[in-house]
Amino acid sequence: MTVEVRLTTADRLEEVLRLPVDAVSIGQEGCAAKLPAQDRLRPAVERITGTGRRAGLVLPAAWQRTGAQLVDLAADLAQRGRLTLTVNDLGTAAVLAGSDCELAAGLALLPGRPHDAAEAPRRPLQPPVFEDACLQELEGFGIRTLEAEAEADVPVRPGWQVRRLIDVTPLAWARSCPTARHHQLAPPHCADACDQPIDMVATHRWQLGHGHREPIPVADRPAQVPLTVYGNAVYATTPTAHADDNDVIIDARFYSPDALAERLATVRPSVSAASL
């Protein structure tokens, strides 16, 4: 079992490096404007690898104007030691295929969630199902590491490693950022607002079969889960009872320093919270 803590910036890096973690990654799936600048990332990656831990860089989904910039950044950092590059779109994966770095398929590459329109009440978070053919396609890019939510259905495939995000479930990423609009800011000036969470709960849903928005039926309302918006991403809080022997990822945004230390103590019971 390995435990990875994910940060969006390097601001909490020293705090995390004092904890019993095996890896630290920096970045997020949704927006290049949030990714720290190269002169901030370089010393952060060197600091992580200098402690003997695996360093990771999470490359957000690359829109047309940011693709080349992200690839150049990844190539520069990859020259400075062991680094995992998490890609969140197939274009970036294709460009980085054949690099010496470990490539991981990120959370934004998850498949659609199955649903049954006749089910009553509907479950709002049906686990995504990764088909074996999907993993085979990713192998063509040299990818054999997958990031997935805790409950995702992933087939066992030789040579593959699955790292599971625990306690939260990513649901969607918007190309037009609701946080930037809320604060009336434009990239990159909105980056500081990305880590200010906006909590909400769904009251309506889009009925695909009829092509319109409808109120969530009374029978389904108790099943709705709290939602948190960070930047252009929407997450559901889904506490994971235990981590089993899975390789896990913990998103530090959802924890205060004390809460993060306590969570690590439950993931690794042999480590007491008082010693963290």
PDB file of C-alpha atoms in Angstrom:
ATOM      1  CA  MET A   1       0.000   0.000   0.000  1.00  0.00           C
ATOM      2  CA  THR A   2       1.229   3.479  -0.833  1.00  0.00           C
ATOM      3  CA  VAL A   3      -0.248   6.756   0.386  1.00  0.00           C
ATOM      4  CA  GLU A   4      -0.074   9.844  -1.808  1.00  0.00           C
ATOM      5  CA  VAL A   5      -1.134  13.331  -0.767  1.00  0.00           C
ATOM      6  CA  ARG A   6      -2.237  15.669  -3.548  1.00  0.00           C
ATOM      7  CA  LEU A   7      -1.703  19.416  -3.406  1.00  0.00           C
ATOM      8  CA  THR A   8      -2.789  22.061  -5.893  1.00  0.00           C
ATOM      9  CA  THR A   9       0.119  24.363  -4.987  1.00  0.00           C
ATOM     10  CA  ALA A  10       3.325  24.010  -2.998  1.00  0.00           C
ATOM     11  CA  ASP A  11       2.011  26.115  -0.101  1.00  0.00           C
ATOM     12  CA  ARG A  12       1.458  23.123   2.219  1.00  0.00           C
ATOM     13  CA  LEU A  13       4.417  21.102   1.018  1.00  0.00           C
ATOM     14  CA  GLU A  14       6.510  21.307   4.189  1.00  0.00           C
ATOM     15  CA  GLU A  15       3.492  20.319   6.297  1.00  0.00           C
ATOM     16  CA  VAL A  16       2.875  17.237   4.151  1.00  0.00           C
ATOM     17  CA  LEU A  17       6.516  16.187   4.067  1.00  0.00           C
ATOM     18  CA  ARG A  18       6.418  15.864   7.865  1.00  0.00           C
ATOM     19  CA  LEU A  19       3.702  13.204   7.518  1.00  0.00           C
ATOM     20  CA  PRO A  20       4.130   9.462   6.819  1.00  0.00           C
ATOM     21  CA  VAL A  21       3.358   9.591   3.093  1.00  0.00           C
ATOM     22  CA  ASP A  22       5.015   7.772   0.211  1.00  0.00           C
ATOM     23  CA  ALA A  23       4.333  10.300  -2.523  1.00  0.00           C
ATOM     24  CA  VAL A  24       3.332  13.921  -3.012  1.00  0.00           C
ATOM     25  CA  SER A  25       1.784  15.213  -6.213  1.00  0.00           C
ATOM     26  CA  ILE A  26       1.062  18.786  -7.228  1.00  0.00           C
ATOM     27  CA  GLY A  27      -1.650  19.899  -9.613  1.00  0.00           C
ATOM     28  CA  GLN A  28      -5.282  19.223 -10.456  1.00  0.00           C
ATOM     29  CA  GLU A  29      -7.332  18.021 -13.362  1.00  0.00           C
ATOM     30  CA  GLY A  30      -9.235  21.083 -14.422  1.00  0.00           C
ATOM     31  CA  CYS A  31      -7.356  24.263 -15.309  1.00  0.00           C
ATOM     32  CA  ALA A  32      -3.859  25.239 -16.387  1.00  0.00           C
ATOM     33  CA  ALA A  33      -4.234  28.706 -14.834  1.00  0.00           C
ATOM     34  CA  LYS A  34      -4.134  27.081 -11.376  1.00  0.00           C
ATOM     35  CA  LEU A  35      -0.935  25.124 -11.987  1.00  0.00           C
ATOM     36  CA  PRO A  36       2.048  26.750 -10.193  1.00  0.00           C
ATOM     37  CA  ALA A  37       4.664  28.435 -12.341  1.00  0.00           C
ATOM     38  CA  GLN A  38       7.717  26.513 -13.456  1.00  0.00           C
ATOM     39  CA  ASP A  39      10.035  28.359 -11.054  1.00  0.00           C
ATOM     40  CA  ARG A  40       7.780  27.262  -8.161  1.00  0.00           C
ATOM     41  CA  LEU A  41       7.315  23.689  -9.311  1.00  0.00           C
ATOM     42  CA  ARG A  42      10.982  22.934  -9.951  1.00  0.00           C
ATOM     43  CA  PRO A  43      12.196  23.381  -6.341  1.00  0.00           C
ATOM     44  CA  ALA A  44       9.037  21.692  -5.038  1.00  0.00           C
ATOM     45  CA  VAL A  45       9.686  18.560  -7.119  1.00  0.00           C
ATOM     46  CA  GLU A  46      13.335  18.545  -6.053  1.00  0.00           C
ATOM     47  CA  ARG A  47      12.281  18.916  -2.416  1.00  0.00           C
ATOM     48  CA  ILE A  48       9.939  15.923  -2.676  1.00  0.00           C
ATOM     49  CA  THR A  49      12.429  13.649  -4.412  1.00  0.00           C
ATOM     50  CA  GLY A  50      15.151  14.794  -2.007  1.00  0.00           C
ATOM     51  CA  THR A  51      13.205  13.171   0.838  1.00  0.00           C
ATOM     52  CA  GLY A  52      13.109   9.863  -1.024  1.00  0.00           C
ATOM     53  CA  ARG A  53       9.435  10.133  -1.957  1.00  0.00           C
ATOM     54  CA  ARG A  54       7.832   9.792  -5.349  1.00  0.00           C
ATOM     55  CA  ALA A  55       6.972  13.160  -6.877  1.00  0.00           C
ATOM     56  CA  GLY A  56       3.999  13.658  -9.141  1.00  0.00           C
ATOM     57  CA  LEU A  57       2.839  16.402 -11.481  1.00  0.00           C
ATOM     58  CA  VAL A  58      -0.858  16.460 -12.364  1.00  0.00           C
ATOM     59  CA  LEU A  59      -1.326  18.015 -15.782  1.00  0.00           C
ATOM     60  CA  PRO A  60      -4.816  19.468 -16.257  1.00  0.00           C
ATOM     61  CA  ALA A  61      -6.855  18.754 -19.343  1.00  0.00           C
ATOM     62  CA  ALA A  62      -5.152  20.760 -22.079  1.00  0.00           C
ATOM     63  CA  TRP A  63      -7.284  23.121 -24.126  1.00  0.00           C
ATOM     64  CA  GLN A  64      -5.853  24.283 -27.448  1.00  0.00           C
ATOM     65  CA  ARG A  65      -4.101  27.331 -26.010  1.00  0.00           C
ATOM     66  CA  THR A  66      -2.372  25.495 -23.138  1.00  0.00           C
ATOM     67  CA  GLY A  67      -1.339  22.130 -24.610  1.00  0.00           C
ATOM     68  CA  ALA A  68       2.173  23.057 -25.741  1.00  0.00           C
ATOM     69  CA  GLN A  69       2.858  24.959 -22.522  1.00  0.00           C
ATOM     70  CA  LEU A  70       1.921  21.950 -20.359  1.00  0.00           C
ATOM     71  CA  VAL A  71       4.031  19.532 -22.388  1.00  0.00           C
ATOM     72  CA  ASP A  72       7.074  21.836 -22.200  1.00  0.00           C
ATOM     73  CA  LEU A  73       6.637  22.147 -18.441  1.00  0.00           C
ATOM     74  CA  ALA A  74       6.394  18.384 -18.016  1.00  0.00           C
ATOM     75  CA  ALA A  75       9.478  17.785 -20.160  1.00  0.00           C
ATOM     76  CA  ASP A  76      11.533  20.262 -18.130  1.00  0.00           C
ATOM     77  CA  LEU A  77      10.574  18.785 -14.776  1.00  0.00           C
ATOM     78  CA  ALA A  78      11.025  15.218 -15.999  1.00  0.00           C
ATOM     79  CA  GLN A  79      14.720  15.880 -16.531  1.00  0.00           C
ATOM     80  CA  ARG A  80      15.243  16.524 -12.818  1.00  0.00           C
ATOM     81  CA  GLY A  81      14.577  13.098 -11.343  1.00  0.00           C
ATOM     82  CA  ARG A  82      11.946  10.445 -10.958  1.00  0.00           C
ATOM     83  CA  LEU A  83       8.537  11.929 -11.673  1.00  0.00           C
ATOM     84  CA  THR A  84       5.035  10.630 -12.292  1.00  0.00           C
ATOM     85  CA  LEU A  85       3.111  12.594 -14.915  1.00  0.00           C
ATOM     86  CA  THR A  86      -0.646  12.318 -14.552  1.00  0.00           C
ATOM     87  CA  VAL A  87      -2.398  13.179 -17.800  1.00  0.00           C
ATOM     88  CA  ASN A  88      -6.059  14.110 -18.078  1.00  0.00           C
ATOM     89  CA  ASP A  89      -6.590  14.128 -21.813  1.00  0.00           C
ATOM     90  CA  LEU A  90      -5.488  11.797 -24.585  1.00  0.00           C
ATOM     91  CA  GLY A  91      -3.744  14.544 -26.551  1.00  0.00           C
ATOM     92  CA  THR A  92      -1.250  15.162 -23.758  1.00  0.00           C
ATOM     93  CA  ALA A  93      -0.852  11.413 -23.331  1.00  0.00           C
ATOM     94  CA  ALA A  94      -0.030  11.011 -27.026  1.00  0.00           C
ATOM     95  CA  VAL A  95       2.667  13.715 -26.937  1.00  0.00           C
ATOM     96  CA  LEU A  96       4.264  12.335 -23.773  1.00  0.00           C
ATOM     97  CA  ALA A  97       4.100   8.691 -24.852  1.00  0.00           C
ATOM     98  CA  GLY A  98       7.550   7.185 -24.909  1.00  0.00           C
ATOM     99  CA  SER A  99       8.948   9.536 -22.271  1.00  0.00           C
ATOM    100  CA  ASP A 100      11.035   8.111 -19.457  1.00  0.00           C
ATOM    101  CA  CYS A 101       8.464   9.166 -16.857  1.00  0.00           C
ATOM    102  CA  GLU A 102       5.732   7.032 -15.424  1.00  0.00           C
ATOM    103  CA  LEU A 103       2.495   8.124 -17.099  1.00  0.00           C
ATOM    104  CA  ALA A 104      -0.754   7.827 -15.167  1.00  0.00           C
ATOM    105  CA  ALA A 105      -4.287   8.240 -16.480  1.00  0.00           C
ATOM    106  CA  GLY A 106      -5.888  10.952 -14.356  1.00  0.00           C
ATOM    107  CA  LEU A 107      -9.282  11.267 -12.746  1.00  0.00           C
ATOM    108  CA  ALA A 108     -10.693  13.366 -15.598  1.00  0.00           C
ATOM    109  CA  LEU A 109     -10.322  10.384 -17.944  1.00  0.00           C
ATOM    110  CA  LEU A 110     -12.974   8.431 -16.074  1.00  0.00           C
ATOM    111  CA  PRO A 111     -15.689   6.772 -18.194  1.00  0.00           C
ATOM    112  CA  GLY A 112     -19.356   7.649 -17.925  1.00  0.00           C
ATOM    113  CA  ARG A 113     -21.391   6.447 -14.965  1.00  0.00           C
ATOM    114  CA  PRO A 114     -23.984   3.754 -15.683  1.00  0.00           C
ATOM    115  CA  HIS A 115     -27.549   4.562 -14.764  1.00  0.00           C
ATOM    116  CA  ASP A 116     -30.976   3.052 -15.081  1.00  0.00           C
ATOM    117  CA  ALA A 117     -33.704   5.586 -15.762  1.00  0.00           C
ATOM    118  CA  ALA A 118     -36.300   3.181 -14.357  1.00  0.00           C
ATOM    119  CA  GLU A 119     -34.552   2.847 -10.989  1.00  0.00           C
ATOM    120  CA  ALA A 120     -36.420   4.576  -8.139  1.00  0.00           C
ATOM    121  CA  PRO A 121     -34.910   6.253  -6.314  1.00  0.00           C
ATOM    122  CA  ARG A 122     -31.832   6.714  -8.483  1.00  0.00           C
ATOM    123  CA  ARG A 123     -28.434   6.480  -6.927  1.00  0.00           C
ATOM    124  CA  PRO A 124     -26.663   9.788  -7.612  1.00  0.00           C
ATOM    125  CA  LEU A 125     -23.187   8.246  -7.626  1.00  0.00           C
ATOM    126  CA  GLN A 126     -23.173   5.057  -9.609  1.00  0.00           C
ATOM    127  CA  PRO A 127     -19.512   3.933  -9.689  1.00  0.00           C
ATOM    128  CA  PRO A 128     -17.863   4.309 -13.105  1.00  0.00           C
ATOM    129  CA  VAL A 129     -16.936   1.116 -14.894  1.00  0.00           C
ATOM    130  CA  PHE A 130     -13.600   0.866 -16.697  1.00  0.00           C
ATOM    131  CA  GLU A 131     -13.809  -1.658 -19.518  1.00  0.00           C
ATOM    132  CA  ASP A 132     -10.805  -3.809 -20.309  1.00  0.00           C
ATOM    133  CA  ALA A 133     -10.773  -2.273 -23.794  1.00  0.00           C
ATOM    134  CA  CYS A 134     -10.336   1.180 -22.206  1.00  0.00           C
ATOM    135  CA  LEU A 135      -7.225   0.048 -20.352  1.00  0.00           C
ATOM    136  CA  GLN A 136      -5.924  -1.588 -23.506  1.00  0.00           C
ATOM    137  CA  GLU A 137      -6.337   1.719 -25.348  1.00  0.00           C
ATOM    138  CA  LEU A 138      -4.395   3.555 -22.632  1.00  0.00           C
ATOM    139  CA  GLU A 139      -1.617   0.987 -22.879  1.00  0.00           C
ATOM    140  CA  GLY A 140      -1.025   2.232 -26.413  1.00  0.00           C
ATOM    141  CA  PHE A 141       0.208   5.494 -24.845  1.00  0.00           C
ATOM    142  CA  GLY A 142       2.514   3.651 -22.457  1.00  0.00           C
ATOM    143  CA  ILE A 143       0.101   4.113 -19.544  1.00  0.00           C
ATOM    144  CA  ARG A 144      -0.202   1.338 -16.982  1.00  0.00           C
ATOM    145  CA  THR A 145      -1.170   3.384 -13.939  1.00  0.00           C
ATOM    146  CA  LEU A 146      -4.744   4.491 -13.365  1.00  0.00           C
ATOM    147  CA  GLU A 147      -6.207   7.026 -10.943  1.00  0.00           C
ATOM    148  CA  ALA A 148      -9.809   6.246 -10.001  1.00  0.00           C
ATOM    149  CA  GLU A 149     -12.330   6.997  -7.307  1.00  0.00           C
ATOM    150  CA  ALA A 150     -12.611   4.589  -4.393  1.00  0.00           C
ATOM    151  CA  GLU A 151     -15.644   2.675  -5.706  1.00  0.00           C
ATOM    152  CA  ALA A 152     -14.715   2.527  -9.394  1.00  0.00           C
ATOM    153  CA  ASP A 153     -15.001  -0.874 -11.056  1.00  0.00           C
ATOM    154  CA  VAL A 154     -11.582  -1.566 -12.592  1.00  0.00           C
ATOM    155  CA  PRO A 155     -10.750  -4.939 -14.200  1.00  0.00           C
ATOM    156  CA  VAL A 156      -7.639  -6.724 -13.057  1.00  0.00           C
ATOM    157  CA  ARG A 157      -5.079  -6.429 -15.831  1.00  0.00           C
ATOM    158  CA  PRO A 158      -1.488  -7.716 -15.620  1.00  0.00           C
ATOM    159  CA  GLY A 159       1.106  -5.005 -15.095  1.00  0.00           C
ATOM    160  CA  TRP A 160      -1.438  -2.350 -14.069  1.00  0.00           C
ATOM    161  CA  GLN A 161      -1.457  -0.291 -10.888  1.00  0.00           C
ATOM    162  CA  VAL A 162      -4.586   1.482  -9.593  1.00  0.00           C
ATOM    163  CA  ARG A 163      -4.388   4.439  -7.205  1.00  0.00           C
ATOM    164  CA  ARG A 164      -7.724   5.299  -5.610  1.00  0.00           C
ATOM    165  CA  LEU A 165      -8.848   8.739  -4.481  1.00  0.00           C
ATOM    166  CA  ILE A 166     -10.529   8.315  -1.115  1.00  0.00           C
ATOM    167  CA  ASP A 167     -13.168  10.365   0.726  1.00  0.00           C
ATOM    168  CA  VAL A 168     -14.237  12.480  -2.251  1.00  0.00           C
ATOM    169  CA  THR A 169     -15.611  11.698  -5.704  1.00  0.00           C
ATOM    170  CA  PRO A 170     -14.889  13.933  -8.716  1.00  0.00           C
ATOM    171  CA  LEU A 171     -18.014  14.435 -10.780  1.00  0.00           C
ATOM    172  CA  ALA A 172     -17.326  17.000 -13.511  1.00  0.00           C
ATOM    173  CA  TRP A 173     -15.009  19.712 -14.838  1.00  0.00           C
ATOM    174  CA  ALA A 174     -16.344  22.782 -16.620  1.00  0.00           C
ATOM    175  CA  ARG A 175     -14.510  24.473 -19.454  1.00  0.00           C
ATOM    176  CA  SER A 176     -16.192  27.747 -18.439  1.00  0.00           C
ATOM    177  CA  CYS A 177     -15.245  28.132 -14.783  1.00  0.00           C
ATOM    178  CA  PRO A 178     -18.093  28.818 -12.318  1.00  0.00           C
ATOM    179  CA  THR A 179     -15.659  29.992  -9.628  1.00  0.00           C
ATOM    180  CA  ALA A 180     -14.117  32.608 -11.912  1.00  0.00           C
ATOM    181  CA  ARG A 181     -17.585  33.862 -12.827  1.00  0.00           C
ATOM    182  CA  HIS A 182     -18.660  33.898  -9.180  1.00  0.00           C
ATOM    183  CA  HIS A 183     -15.695  36.094  -8.226  1.00  0.00           C
ATOM    184  CA  GLN A 184     -15.852  38.080 -11.492  1.00  0.00           C
ATOM    185  CA  LEU A 185     -12.242  37.265 -12.305  1.00  0.00           C
ATOM    186  CA  ALA A 186     -10.521  36.068 -15.460  1.00  0.00           C
ATOM    187  CA  PRO A 187      -7.556  33.674 -15.794  1.00  0.00           C
ATOM    188  CA  PRO A 188      -4.928  33.785 -14.440  1.00  0.00           C
ATOM    189  CA  HIS A 189      -6.175  36.282 -11.835  1.00  0.00           C
ATOM    190  CA  CYS A 190      -8.757  33.796 -10.595  1.00  0.00           C
ATOM    191  CA  ALA A 191      -6.151  31.226  -9.471  1.00  0.00           C
ATOM    192  CA  ASP A 192      -6.203  32.324  -5.827  1.00  0.00           C
ATOM    193  CA  ALA A 193      -9.959  31.796  -5.694  1.00  0.00           C
ATOM    194  CA  CYS A 194      -9.719  28.158  -6.831  1.00  0.00           C
ATOM    195  CA  ASP A 195      -9.066  26.799  -3.355  1.00  0.00           C
ATOM    196  CA  GLN A 196     -11.984  28.650  -1.772  1.00  0.00           C
ATOM    197  CA  PRO A 197     -14.637  25.921  -1.693  1.00  0.00           C
ATOM    198  CA  ILE A 198     -18.265  26.579  -2.582  1.00  0.00           C
ATOM    199  CA  ASP A 199     -20.655  24.094  -0.966  1.00  0.00           C
ATOM    200  CA  MET A 200     -23.993  23.288  -2.560  1.00  0.00           C
ATOM    201  CA  VAL A 201     -26.550  20.532  -3.091  1.00  0.00           C
ATOM    202  CA  ALA A 202     -28.322  19.600  -6.318  1.00  0.00           C
ATOM    203  CA  THR A 203     -31.971  20.648  -6.626  1.00  0.00           C
ATOM    204  CA  HIS A 204     -32.475  19.896 -10.347  1.00  0.00           C
ATOM    205  CA  ARG A 205     -31.141  17.420 -12.865  1.00  0.00           C
ATOM    206  CA  TRP A 206     -31.029  17.219 -16.646  1.00  0.00           C
ATOM    207  CA  GLN A 207     -33.386  14.620 -18.025  1.00  0.00           C
ATOM    208  CA  LEU A 208     -31.470  13.304 -21.033  1.00  0.00           C
ATOM    209  CA  GLY A 209     -34.412  11.328 -22.369  1.00  0.00           C
ATOM    210  CA  HIS A 210     -36.575  14.436 -22.652  1.00  0.00           C
ATOM    211  CA  GLY A 211     -33.933  17.126 -23.147  1.00  0.00           C
ATOM    212  CA  HIS A 212     -34.939  19.428 -20.328  1.00  0.00           C
ATOM    213  CA  ARG A 213     -34.115  20.324 -16.729  1.00  0.00           C
ATOM    214  CA  GLU A 214     -36.434  19.031 -14.037  1.00  0.00           C
ATOM    215  CA  PRO A 215     -36.664  19.246 -10.240  1.00  0.00           C
ATOM    216  CA  ILE A 216     -35.235  16.250  -8.431  1.00  0.00           C
ATOM    217  CA  PRO A 217     -38.199  14.085  -7.398  1.00  0.00           C
ATOM    218  CA  VAL A 218     -39.080  13.872  -3.723  1.00  0.00           C
ATOM    219  CA  ALA A 219     -38.183  10.176  -3.655  1.00  0.00           C
ATOM    220  CA  ASP A 220     -34.646  10.932  -4.845  1.00  0.00           C
ATOM    221  CA  ARG A 221     -33.901  13.872  -2.568  1.00  0.00           C
ATOM    222  CA  PRO A 222     -32.674  11.913   0.484  1.00  0.00           C
ATOM    223  CA  ALA A 223     -30.060  10.269  -1.745  1.00  0.00           C
ATOM    224  CA  GLN A 224     -28.511  13.580  -2.846  1.00  0.00           C
ATOM    225  CA  VAL A 225     -24.995  14.058  -1.550  1.00  0.00           C
ATOM    226  CA  PRO A 226     -23.313  17.363  -0.560  1.00  0.00           C
ATOM    227  CA  LEU A 227     -21.315  18.881  -3.400  1.00  0.00           C
ATOM    228  CA  THR A 228     -18.177  21.012  -3.241  1.00  0.00           C
ATOM    229  CA  VAL A 229     -16.922  23.219  -6.074  1.00  0.00           C
ATOM    230  CA  TYR A 230     -13.199  23.909  -6.318  1.00  0.00           C
ATOM    231  CA  GLY A 231     -12.351  26.056  -9.316  1.00  0.00           C
ATOM    232  CA  ASN A 232     -14.031  24.451 -12.317  1.00  0.00           C
ATOM    233  CA  ALA A 233     -14.412  21.031 -10.651  1.00  0.00           C
ATOM    234  CA  VAL A 234     -17.349  19.559  -8.745  1.00  0.00           C
ATOM    235  CA  TYR A 235     -16.808  16.919  -6.071  1.00  0.00           C
ATOM    236  CA  ALA A 236     -19.086  14.858  -3.868  1.00  0.00           C
ATOM    237  CA  THR A 237     -18.004  14.165  -0.308  1.00  0.00           C
ATOM    238  CA  THR A 238     -18.096  10.384   0.020  1.00  0.00           C
ATOM    239  CA  PRO A 239     -16.251   9.261   3.174  1.00  0.00           C
ATOM    240  CA  THR A 240     -14.375   6.036   2.608  1.00  0.00           C
ATOM    241  CA  ALA A 241     -14.787   3.652   5.525  1.00  0.00           C
ATOM    242  CA  HIS A 242     -11.344   2.122   5.073  1.00  0.00           C
ATOM    243  CA  ALA A 243      -8.586   2.001   2.527  1.00  0.00           C
ATOM    244  CA  ASP A 244      -7.949  -1.769   2.612  1.00  0.00           C
ATOM    245  CA  ASP A 245      -4.654  -2.510   0.893  1.00  0.00           C
ATOM    246  CA  ASN A 246      -5.266  -0.115  -1.996  1.00  0.00           C
ATOM    247  CA  ASP A 247      -2.763   2.467  -3.123  1.00  0.00           C
ATOM    248  CA  VAL A 248      -4.571   5.657  -2.159  1.00  0.00           C
ATOM    249  CA  ILE A 249      -4.592   9.363  -2.965  1.00  0.00           C
ATOM    250  CA  ILE A 250      -5.753  11.935  -0.399  1.00  0.00           C
ATOM    251  CA  ASP A 251      -6.693  15.410  -1.655  1.00  0.00           C
ATOM    252  CA  ALA A 252      -5.350  17.826   0.966  1.00  0.00           C
ATOM    253  CA  ARG A 253      -7.873  20.545   0.044  1.00  0.00           C
ATOM    254  CA  PHE A 254     -10.551  18.676   1.947  1.00  0.00           C
ATOM    255  CA  TYR A 255      -8.567  18.563   5.208  1.00  0.00           C
ATOM    256  CA  SER A 256      -7.189  21.017   7.717  1.00  0.00           C
ATOM    257  CA  PRO A 257      -3.628  20.168   8.850  1.00  0.00           C
ATOM    258  CA  ASP A 258      -4.923  18.404  11.976  1.00  0.00           C
ATOM    259  CA  ALA A 259      -7.610  16.530  10.059  1.00  0.00           C
ATOM    260  CA  LEU A 260      -5.100  15.392   7.444  1.00  0.00           C
ATOM    261  CA  ALA A 261      -2.833  13.969  10.138  1.00  0.00           C
ATOM    262  CA  GLU A 262      -5.772  12.181  11.747  1.00  0.00           C
ATOM    263  CA  ARG A 263      -6.891  10.724   8.418  1.00  0.00           C
ATOM    264  CA  LEU A 264      -3.435   9.360   7.767  1.00  0.00           C
ATOM    265  CA  ALA A 265      -3.530   7.708  11.177  1.00  0.00           C
ATOM    266  CA  THR A 266      -6.686   5.828  10.138  1.00  0.00           C
ATOM    267  CA  VAL A 267      -5.257   4.866   6.764  1.00  0.00           C
ATOM    268  CA  ARG A 268      -2.150   3.573   8.499  1.00  0.00           C
ATOM    269  CA  PRO A 269      -3.295   2.477  11.969  1.00  0.00           C
ATOM    270  CA  SER A 270       0.247   1.644  13.060  1.00  0.00           C
ATOM    271  CA  VAL A 271       1.026   5.368  13.004  1.00  0.00           C
ATOM    272  CA  SER A 272      -0.559   7.257  15.902  1.00  0.00           C
ATOM    273  CA  ALA A 273      -1.922  10.727  15.268  1.00  0.00           C
ATOM    274  CA  ALA A 274       0.137  12.038  18.195  1.00  0.00           C
ATOM    275  CA  SER A 275       3.353  11.095  16.426  1.00  0.00           C
ATOM    276  CA  LEU A 276       2.521  12.906  13.191  1.00  0.00           C
TER     277      LEU A 276
END
